[in-house]
Structure formats: structure tokens, C-alpha cells
XYZ file of C-alpha atoms in Angstrom:
492
model
C 22.780 -20.923 -6.814
C 19.660 -19.079 -5.724
C 21.506 -17.036 -3.110
C 23.452 -15.024 -5.647
C 22.560 -11.372 -6.094
C 22.367 -9.404 -9.333
C 25.184 -6.896 -9.186
C 26.614 -4.239 -11.462
C 30.393 -4.231 -11.238
C 32.433 -1.084 -11.902
C 34.148 -1.064 -15.243
C 37.579 -0.630 -13.722
C 37.230 -2.905 -10.708
C 40.146 -5.183 -11.535
C 42.445 -2.555 -12.972
C 45.565 -1.449 -11.135
C 45.425 1.863 -9.304
C 47.841 3.399 -11.800
C 44.995 3.560 -14.345
C 43.117 6.131 -12.271
C 44.246 9.666 -11.543
C 44.469 10.461 -7.806
C 41.258 12.089 -6.594
C 41.937 15.256 -4.623
C 39.545 16.648 -1.996
C 38.352 20.222 -1.967
C 38.307 22.381 1.160
C 34.732 21.395 1.902
C 35.367 17.692 1.557
C 33.870 17.345 -1.904
C 35.653 15.453 -4.668
C 37.172 17.686 -7.339
C 35.970 16.307 -10.673
C 37.233 18.328 -13.638
C 38.859 15.491 -15.501
C 36.687 15.844 -18.607
C 37.844 19.446 -18.994
C 41.461 18.353 -18.484
C 41.092 15.712 -21.192
C 39.595 18.237 -23.608
C 42.563 20.511 -22.942
C 45.014 17.682 -23.611
C 43.340 16.727 -26.890
C 43.404 20.346 -28.044
C 47.061 20.773 -27.069
C 50.027 20.327 -29.372
C 51.321 17.265 -27.528
C 52.870 14.531 -29.647
C 50.582 11.502 -30.151
C 52.756 9.225 -28.012
C 52.838 11.725 -25.141
C 49.095 12.410 -25.365
C 48.299 8.703 -25.402
C 50.493 8.154 -22.339
C 48.782 10.974 -20.427
C 45.318 9.631 -21.288
C 46.286 6.359 -19.606
C 45.944 8.197 -16.265
C 42.221 8.843 -16.783
C 39.261 6.558 -16.206
C 37.224 5.670 -19.303
C 34.137 7.312 -17.750
C 35.998 10.636 -17.705
C 37.093 10.204 -21.326
C 33.515 9.295 -22.310
C 32.302 12.506 -20.670
C 34.968 14.494 -22.527
C 33.576 13.198 -25.845
C 30.556 15.469 -25.276
C 32.731 18.608 -25.257
C 34.912 17.767 -28.253
C 34.293 18.678 -31.867
C 33.706 15.797 -34.368
C 37.221 16.140 -35.807
C 38.698 16.103 -32.298
C 36.700 13.017 -31.379
C 37.900 11.255 -34.528
C 41.474 12.154 -33.651
C 41.069 10.887 -30.099
C 39.452 7.635 -31.287
C 42.308 7.025 -33.703
C 44.847 7.654 -30.976
C 43.318 5.281 -28.401
C 43.961 1.555 -28.603
C 40.982 -0.701 -29.288
C 40.767 -2.080 -25.732
C 40.529 1.363 -24.194
C 38.097 2.618 -26.842
C 35.874 -0.419 -26.210
C 35.836 0.326 -22.461
C 34.944 3.946 -23.197
C 32.008 3.029 -25.440
C 30.789 0.427 -22.943
C 30.685 3.150 -20.275
C 28.598 5.491 -22.452
C 24.831 5.585 -22.355
C 22.774 4.635 -25.400
C 22.321 8.209 -26.607
C 26.074 8.890 -26.494
C 26.964 5.702 -28.332
C 24.410 6.386 -31.071
C 25.795 9.887 -31.464
C 29.520 9.148 -31.515
C 29.812 5.758 -33.227
C 28.915 7.079 -36.722
C 31.842 9.515 -36.382
C 34.462 6.773 -35.922
C 36.708 5.914 -38.870
C 35.505 2.694 -40.490
C 38.684 0.821 -39.579
C 38.329 1.821 -35.925
C 34.627 0.984 -35.887
C 35.323 -2.520 -37.227
C 38.085 -3.061 -34.642
C 35.735 -1.872 -31.898
C 33.011 -4.352 -32.834
C 35.463 -7.215 -33.405
C 37.147 -6.695 -30.023
C 34.426 -8.418 -28.027
C 31.698 -5.818 -27.550
C 28.394 -7.459 -26.601
C 26.333 -8.417 -29.637
C 23.287 -6.419 -28.509
C 25.391 -3.261 -28.103
C 27.096 -3.889 -31.453
C 23.713 -4.305 -33.180
C 22.499 -1.086 -31.574
C 25.593 0.786 -32.775
C 25.137 -0.431 -36.336
C 21.523 0.759 -36.333
C 22.791 4.268 -35.506
C 24.882 4.556 -38.697
C 23.875 5.024 -42.308
C 23.071 2.018 -44.562
C 26.106 2.357 -46.857
C 28.567 2.675 -43.989
C 26.744 -0.080 -42.050
C 27.027 -2.529 -44.956
C 30.746 -1.756 -45.298
C 31.394 -2.331 -41.591
C 29.397 -5.583 -41.556
C 31.339 -6.833 -44.582
C 34.650 -6.247 -42.752
C 33.621 -7.879 -39.468
C 34.889 -11.273 -38.365
C 32.421 -14.000 -39.481
C 31.653 -15.041 -35.886
C 30.958 -11.456 -34.802
C 28.826 -10.874 -37.896
C 26.751 -13.971 -37.126
C 26.215 -12.918 -33.482
C 25.050 -9.465 -34.579
C 22.775 -10.971 -37.228
C 21.224 -13.234 -34.566
C 20.526 -10.379 -32.141
C 19.249 -8.121 -34.956
C 16.744 -10.784 -36.009
C 14.578 -9.919 -33.001
C 12.477 -6.802 -32.604
C 13.347 -4.247 -29.909
C 10.298 -5.438 -27.939
C 11.650 -9.005 -27.756
C 14.176 -10.023 -25.111
C 16.437 -11.565 -27.758
C 17.378 -8.103 -29.016
C 18.981 -7.345 -25.629
C 20.844 -10.610 -25.042
C 24.568 -11.115 -25.275
C 26.418 -14.063 -26.772
C 29.154 -13.550 -24.200
C 28.940 -16.670 -22.004
C 30.732 -19.911 -21.149
C 29.329 -23.220 -22.392
C 30.326 -26.717 -21.268
C 29.241 -30.021 -22.868
C 27.291 -32.285 -20.541
C 29.684 -35.142 -21.335
C 32.699 -33.277 -19.918
C 34.363 -34.159 -16.629
C 35.127 -31.603 -13.912
C 38.726 -31.443 -15.105
C 37.672 -30.919 -18.716
C 35.174 -28.267 -17.635
C 37.963 -26.323 -15.923
C 40.093 -26.550 -19.062
C 37.217 -25.317 -21.254
C 36.555 -22.482 -18.828
C 40.155 -21.293 -19.106
C 39.983 -21.461 -22.895
C 36.756 -19.454 -23.178
C 37.448 -16.960 -20.382
C 39.866 -15.070 -22.629
C 36.999 -14.127 -24.967
C 34.081 -14.107 -22.513
C 33.954 -12.186 -19.243
C 30.591 -13.528 -18.013
C 32.147 -16.471 -16.211
C 30.185 -16.515 -12.940
C 27.746 -19.031 -14.412
C 28.663 -21.808 -16.858
C 25.942 -23.293 -19.058
C 25.845 -27.027 -19.713
C 24.638 -28.182 -23.134
C 23.680 -31.555 -24.544
C 25.124 -32.780 -27.840
C 22.413 -31.020 -29.860
C 22.911 -27.699 -28.025
C 19.870 -28.096 -25.767
C 20.297 -26.455 -22.367
C 20.885 -29.141 -19.713
C 21.526 -26.877 -16.731
C 24.012 -24.447 -15.221
C 27.048 -24.555 -12.938
C 28.125 -21.934 -10.442
C 31.788 -21.048 -10.891
C 32.411 -21.529 -7.165
C 30.950 -25.050 -7.299
C 33.252 -25.953 -10.201
C 36.330 -24.564 -8.457
C 35.812 -26.567 -5.242
C 34.688 -29.760 -7.009
C 37.036 -32.752 -6.995
C 38.511 -33.784 -10.353
C 37.052 -37.273 -9.967
C 33.573 -35.968 -9.183
C 30.936 -36.350 -11.960
C 29.974 -33.043 -13.565
C 26.303 -33.923 -13.086
C 26.743 -33.601 -9.304
C 27.243 -29.837 -9.544
C 24.850 -29.055 -12.407
C 21.702 -27.154 -11.413
C 19.061 -28.724 -13.655
C 16.217 -26.451 -12.499
C 17.971 -23.244 -13.500
C 15.585 -20.510 -14.796
C 15.484 -19.673 -18.507
C 13.531 -17.564 -20.975
C 12.832 -17.658 -24.722
C 14.348 -15.140 -27.112
C 11.036 -14.215 -28.776
C 9.273 -13.356 -25.514
C 8.060 -9.789 -25.104
C 10.128 -7.750 -22.642
C 7.157 -6.161 -20.880
C 5.641 -9.597 -20.274
C 8.673 -11.206 -18.624
C 10.481 -8.258 -17.044
C 8.820 -8.755 -13.666
C 9.786 -12.432 -13.779
C 13.399 -11.537 -14.561
C 13.526 -9.124 -11.629
C 12.503 -11.932 -9.259
C 15.571 -14.005 -10.134
C 18.750 -13.414 -8.147
C 21.070 -14.928 -10.777
C 23.869 -12.943 -12.391
C 22.659 -14.071 -15.827
C 19.656 -15.877 -17.306
C 19.983 -18.179 -20.352
C 18.006 -17.264 -23.490
C 16.741 -20.156 -25.648
C 15.330 -20.425 -29.143
C 12.165 -22.378 -29.959
C 14.219 -25.610 -30.119
C 15.404 -25.083 -26.513
C 18.944 -24.413 -27.690
C 21.035 -21.767 -25.936
C 21.492 -18.657 -28.093
C 22.509 -16.049 -25.501
C 22.152 -14.760 -21.948
C 20.601 -11.762 -20.235
C 22.891 -10.375 -17.536
C 21.851 -8.745 -14.286
C 22.974 -5.343 -15.573
C 20.829 -5.886 -18.696
C 17.776 -6.532 -16.507
C 18.456 -3.399 -14.460
C 18.816 -1.332 -17.635
C 15.580 -2.729 -19.100
C 13.722 -2.110 -15.869
C 14.970 1.474 -15.747
C 13.883 1.980 -19.348
C 10.462 0.505 -18.553
C 10.080 2.850 -15.566
C 11.033 5.836 -17.740
C 8.438 4.844 -20.314
C 5.796 4.444 -17.599
C 6.700 7.858 -16.223
C 6.409 9.354 -19.703
C 2.955 7.858 -20.128
C 1.963 9.047 -16.675
C 2.881 12.550 -17.813
C 0.761 12.170 -20.937
C 3.565 11.488 -23.414
C 3.454 8.778 -26.062
C 7.164 8.038 -25.419
C 10.057 9.269 -23.307
C 12.072 12.296 -24.355
C 15.648 13.393 -23.835
C 17.472 16.716 -23.772
C 18.545 16.554 -27.415
C 15.082 15.756 -28.755
C 14.161 17.750 -31.864
C 11.137 20.029 -31.850
C 9.307 17.838 -34.363
C 9.818 14.631 -32.350
C 8.817 16.308 -29.085
C 5.611 17.668 -30.620
C 4.888 14.281 -32.255
C 5.142 12.509 -28.891
C 2.965 14.984 -26.989
C 0.264 15.963 -29.460
C -1.789 12.694 -29.471
C -2.607 12.878 -25.759
C -3.111 16.638 -25.922
C -5.748 16.148 -28.646
C -7.579 13.573 -26.531
C -7.374 15.799 -23.465
C -8.619 18.764 -25.487
C -11.913 17.002 -26.223
C -12.243 15.940 -22.593
C -11.564 19.520 -21.494
C -14.331 20.641 -23.852
C -16.599 18.291 -21.941
C -15.623 19.984 -18.679
C -16.286 23.398 -20.222
C -19.666 22.190 -21.477
C -20.658 21.101 -17.971
C -19.615 24.474 -16.594
C -21.725 26.082 -19.322
C -24.764 24.065 -18.197
C -24.427 25.633 -14.746
C -24.057 29.148 -16.100
C -27.434 30.204 -14.610
C -26.205 28.994 -11.218
C -23.024 31.052 -11.473
C -25.045 34.059 -12.690
C -27.193 33.959 -9.554
C -24.312 33.335 -7.135
C -21.131 34.520 -8.842
C -18.897 34.183 -5.796
C -19.033 30.357 -5.940
C -16.881 30.439 -9.108
C -13.968 31.687 -6.994
C -13.776 28.326 -5.176
C -14.008 26.074 -8.239
C -10.231 25.809 -8.757
C -9.768 24.849 -5.094
C -11.963 21.783 -5.495
C -10.551 20.868 -8.926
C -6.957 21.055 -7.715
C -7.559 18.845 -4.675
C -9.531 16.371 -6.757
C -6.735 16.134 -9.326
C -4.052 15.739 -6.661
C -5.864 12.879 -4.946
C -6.546 11.124 -8.259
C -2.897 11.326 -9.267
C -1.826 9.924 -5.878
C -4.171 6.946 -6.238
C -2.987 6.396 -9.809
C 0.658 6.320 -8.705
C -0.088 3.785 -5.952
C -2.146 1.643 -8.341
C 0.542 1.580 -11.035
C 3.123 0.439 -8.514
C 0.886 -2.333 -7.141
C -0.226 -3.491 -10.598
C 3.361 -4.255 -11.618
C 2.778 -7.586 -9.853
C 1.355 -9.819 -12.584
C 0.255 -12.400 -10.011
C -2.139 -9.999 -8.323
C -5.555 -11.662 -7.899
C -8.908 -10.000 -8.531
C -9.639 -10.110 -4.795
C -6.437 -8.181 -4.174
C -7.355 -5.680 -6.891
C -10.794 -5.200 -5.326
C -9.123 -4.673 -1.969
C -6.877 -2.064 -3.607
C -9.959 -0.221 -4.854
C -11.553 -0.434 -1.394
C -8.362 0.716 0.331
C -7.773 3.694 -1.967
C -11.433 4.755 -1.808
C -11.379 4.526 1.978
C -8.121 6.522 2.073
C -9.658 9.118 -0.233
C -12.726 9.351 2.006
C -10.584 9.829 5.122
C -8.432 12.471 3.460
C -11.518 14.094 1.950
C -13.196 14.312 5.348
C -10.129 15.910 6.955
C -9.444 18.350 4.109
C -13.166 19.070 3.621
C -13.693 19.812 7.304
C -10.619 22.028 7.447
C -11.726 23.868 4.291
C -15.198 24.338 5.725
C -13.854 25.909 8.922
C -11.305 28.152 7.214
C -13.420 29.189 4.223
C -16.371 30.020 6.492
C -14.279 32.695 8.221
C -12.917 33.912 4.869
C -16.389 34.248 3.309
C -17.721 36.016 6.407
C -14.899 38.597 6.179
C -14.695 38.980 2.382
C -18.377 38.811 1.366
C -21.579 40.477 2.664
C -23.020 37.354 4.290
C -23.866 36.659 7.904
C -22.029 34.004 9.887
C -24.607 31.236 9.288
C -24.801 31.847 5.545
C -20.992 32.005 5.247
C -20.694 28.600 6.868
C -23.513 27.209 4.738
C -21.503 28.160 1.654
C -18.265 26.801 3.130
C -20.141 23.628 4.075
C -21.047 23.083 0.432
C -17.399 23.640 -0.504
C -16.240 21.128 2.095
C -18.871 18.552 1.093
C -17.986 18.975 -2.581
C -14.340 18.449 -1.752
C -15.136 15.285 0.216
C -17.215 13.767 -2.570
C -14.814 14.747 -5.374
C -11.817 13.347 -3.477
C -13.586 10.030 -2.893
C -14.578 9.788 -6.564
C -11.070 10.795 -7.671
C -9.501 8.073 -5.545
C -11.947 5.582 -7.050
C -11.185 6.617 -10.647
C -7.438 6.750 -10.002
C -7.577 3.075 -8.974
C -10.303 1.590 -11.160
C -9.174 3.006 -14.501
C -5.650 1.462 -14.518
C -7.150 -1.869 -13.351
C -9.604 -1.784 -16.281
C -6.782 -0.935 -18.688
C -4.818 -3.934 -17.434
C -7.883 -6.185 -17.731
C -8.127 -5.429 -21.469
C -4.358 -5.983 -21.880
C -3.421 -2.310 -22.185
C -0.463 -0.929 -20.249
C -1.948 0.602 -17.041
C 0.501 3.496 -17.327
C -1.495 4.605 -20.352
C -4.093 5.751 -17.826
C -1.955 8.850 -17.584
C -2.061 11.621 -15.006
C -3.589 14.187 -17.389
C -6.353 11.735 -18.361
C -7.252 10.996 -14.738
C -7.062 14.689 -13.838
C -9.407 15.692 -16.672
C -11.975 13.049 -15.762
C -11.770 14.104 -12.123
C -12.244 17.758 -13.130
C -15.439 16.784 -14.926
C -16.730 14.939 -11.852
C -15.698 17.689 -9.427
C -17.376 20.448 -11.465
C -20.580 18.421 -11.767
C -20.590 17.669 -8.023
C -19.775 21.192 -6.886
C -22.316 23.095 -8.969
C -25.037 20.517 -8.344
C -24.621 20.983 -4.594
C -24.535 24.780 -5.027
C -27.780 24.638 -7.027
C -29.588 22.309 -4.629
C -28.519 23.643 -1.237
C -27.626 27.289 -1.773
C -30.075 28.325 -4.479
C -33.057 25.948 -4.158
C -33.033 25.442 -0.371
C -31.494 28.690 0.978
C -32.618 30.892 -1.964
C -29.273 32.718 -2.141
C -28.681 34.943 -5.145
C -32.362 35.198 -5.863
């Protein structure tokens, strides 16, 4: 079973071609996609309900989901009432989380209950209920089928940080005492209500997970063959109360289409599908990217001003105090700048290159540190490698800057050729040192964060850049003071 790949199947893979409108090509070979606008026009027309419903059958649910964005609330309610429950379920399954949370509260209660009862995954159903008001939510829950209500209650009992909140109760279970023939019969019975049939889970009498069966193995097995012959007893599993960020890397390593989720008594309570893992990984990457940008959480296009400010202001306050430190260091070297004012013109050049190199090292480090099995020797090698790379880049960029800036200073300022290249030499040396230090900080800081069990992505780009600015300013003006003022007596 280990050779199976995690795949994400199209929603309409098994539907007949008549469900999709023919896709016409434009003159330049591009696909003409204006179906959402067509659907909006149909909904706003005076067509009879039966005619409108028939015409909507020609469109893919992804197109209808997109059209929801362009309709008014009353029009969306009308469309939802018109569509049958199966089609409406497919449409909501094709929406992203933000769309579902926005549109579900607008559905009539009767339609919302039918949608949840129709077989929508328990984790999605729980998410939809969280998006609606408490009074309406209680009414919907009261009207749900008891089995659906229990599945939603189970998923809702876990926090959003626990894997159990993202599992589905949509799976096939087979008792370990069944024969191959009985297993096939049970599969046919449960397949009508559960579409995750690629893997069948075998349970003991008390509900404890005993293993898993690949659908292909069951199909080709002989009726007289013992079920135990085709049960994989070393199938991977996880516990529902495990933290997502702690097991996500482990889940990515598995090539199974679904992973069983157990409670603390080792009883099967749900499964995590391959598409769930991909969605969680994407969400984790978005959160890491947000932290890298100095945000406390990810944002979307419809974020309110208050929420956007709330997410950004904590890091900005921290960075403000660090920036004050940089300004204080510059203030210490005010006498140096007063004696040789032209050196201030090249400060931003060194700061920019230092920040760029630090951010590059940080990005590489975050990617490498996603491997939880990384040893300390490997981490030390990462530090050595990034520092060495920073030194090589610093030497090349520093030398190039020295050569180019020497000519520029000779032309733009009243210095002779030797003095111009002495100044550009200090610029180049400062750039070399600051780039080496930036590479070191960009690697060491996320490693230290991970060592104290803090998400390495918290070592955000703005934080690294500010620290590198402080180091670069200190390095640059120290070299200017020592070599240009004390040794060469420039500006005296």
C-alpha cells in the first residue's frame, strides 16, 4: 500500500460530459471563461424556475461558486433555493473557506439543514456552523439528523490546532471477523454514504484499529481467502488530539490517500485525507509567509481595517524599538559623519545589501528547518554553509563595489585617485563584513527559535533586517572612524 500517491481528484471527474458546457477557444488559443457572468445573467433574468434550473445543469459547480461572489444576498438565496441539495453540496465543497463562511449564513435554514445532512464532511460542516450566529446555529443543529449531529459534535470537540478538528468521518470500516465476501458486501453498503473508499479500515470488536485494506487488494482477493491475508497491520495512524504543526511533516511523508485518526483508546474516530493534508500544508506555508513578513497572522482581501492593524501592530512596535537602537548607534557616530559627511551617502547601500543577504539566509534556513529530524551537526553545517556563502557573495559584491565606487568618488568628490579608492575600500570591506554577519544571523536566529520550541518563522524578515541594519551601521562607521579619520586623517 506504500506505493499509492496522495492525489486531489477533480470534483466532476466521474460526471458525464453533459454536465459541463462546451469550452470554446479564443482566436489566440486561450480558453474563454465567462461562465460566472453568464450564470449571474441567468439568475437575474425572468426565466421560470424550471427553465433556469435546467440551464444551470450545463454549468460546472466551480463556475456557479464563482458566480456567488457577484450576486446580491437575495439573489444567492433564490439560487440556493432553486438548486437541488446534491448540486448545492458540490458547489459548497468547491468553495474556499472564506466563501463558505460568507455564504452559508445566508442560506435558508431548511436548505442549510439539508446541505449538512446530505453527507458533507464533518469538519466542513463544523466550520460552516461556526460561521453562523448562535441562535441560528442552535436551530440548525436541532434539526440535523442524530448521526450527523454526533459527527459534528465530535469534530467540534477539538481545537483548531488539533488534527481532530480537520478529520472527516467519511470512511469505510470492516470488522476483523469478516470474510472477503462479507467485506465486499459491507463495502457496497457503505459506499453509498461514503466516497472515501480507496482504503478500508479493519476494526476489532471494541472498535480498536486492526489495520487497513487497499481496495484493489480486496477486489482481486479470492472469496475463500482469509481477510487477514490482505490486511496491512503496520498502516500509519495519528491521534486526534495531536497538534497539527507537530505532525504535519510526518503526514506529508506518507503516500496514503487517507490516514486513520484514533482517540486515546486507539479506536478509529475519523480519517485525514490526502487533500486535507495538502490544504493544511498550504495553510501552514501561508502562516509562515505571514510571519516572515512580520505579521502575527495571515490576511485576506476582505480583511477589515481593525483586524489588519491588529495583526501588524505587534511586530511594528517591536521593530520600532529596534529601529530606535539603530538610530542611537548612528547618533553615536555623529562626530564621524560631521567630519566626513560624504560617507553618509553610502550607508543605505550597505544596509540594503546586508538586509537582502540576511533575508536570503533566513528563507533557506526556514525551508531546511521544516525537517524535524535534522540533527545538530546538520544545523551547524547549515550555519557554516550559509556563512561561507555570505562570505563568498560579500567578497564578490564588496570587490565590485570597491572598484565601481572608487571611480564614482573620484569623479563626484574632490579627492585624488588614491583617497577615492581608500574610501571605496572601506565601503567594500564594510559590505563584506556586514554580509557575512547577516548570513550568520539569518541562519542562527531561526535555529535558536526552534531550539526553545518557538516557530522559526517567527524570526521574521523585518526582525532579521533590523538586527542586520544595526550590525551594518556599527561596522561601517567604525571602519570609517578607524581607517579614514584616525589613520588617513580625512575630514580633519
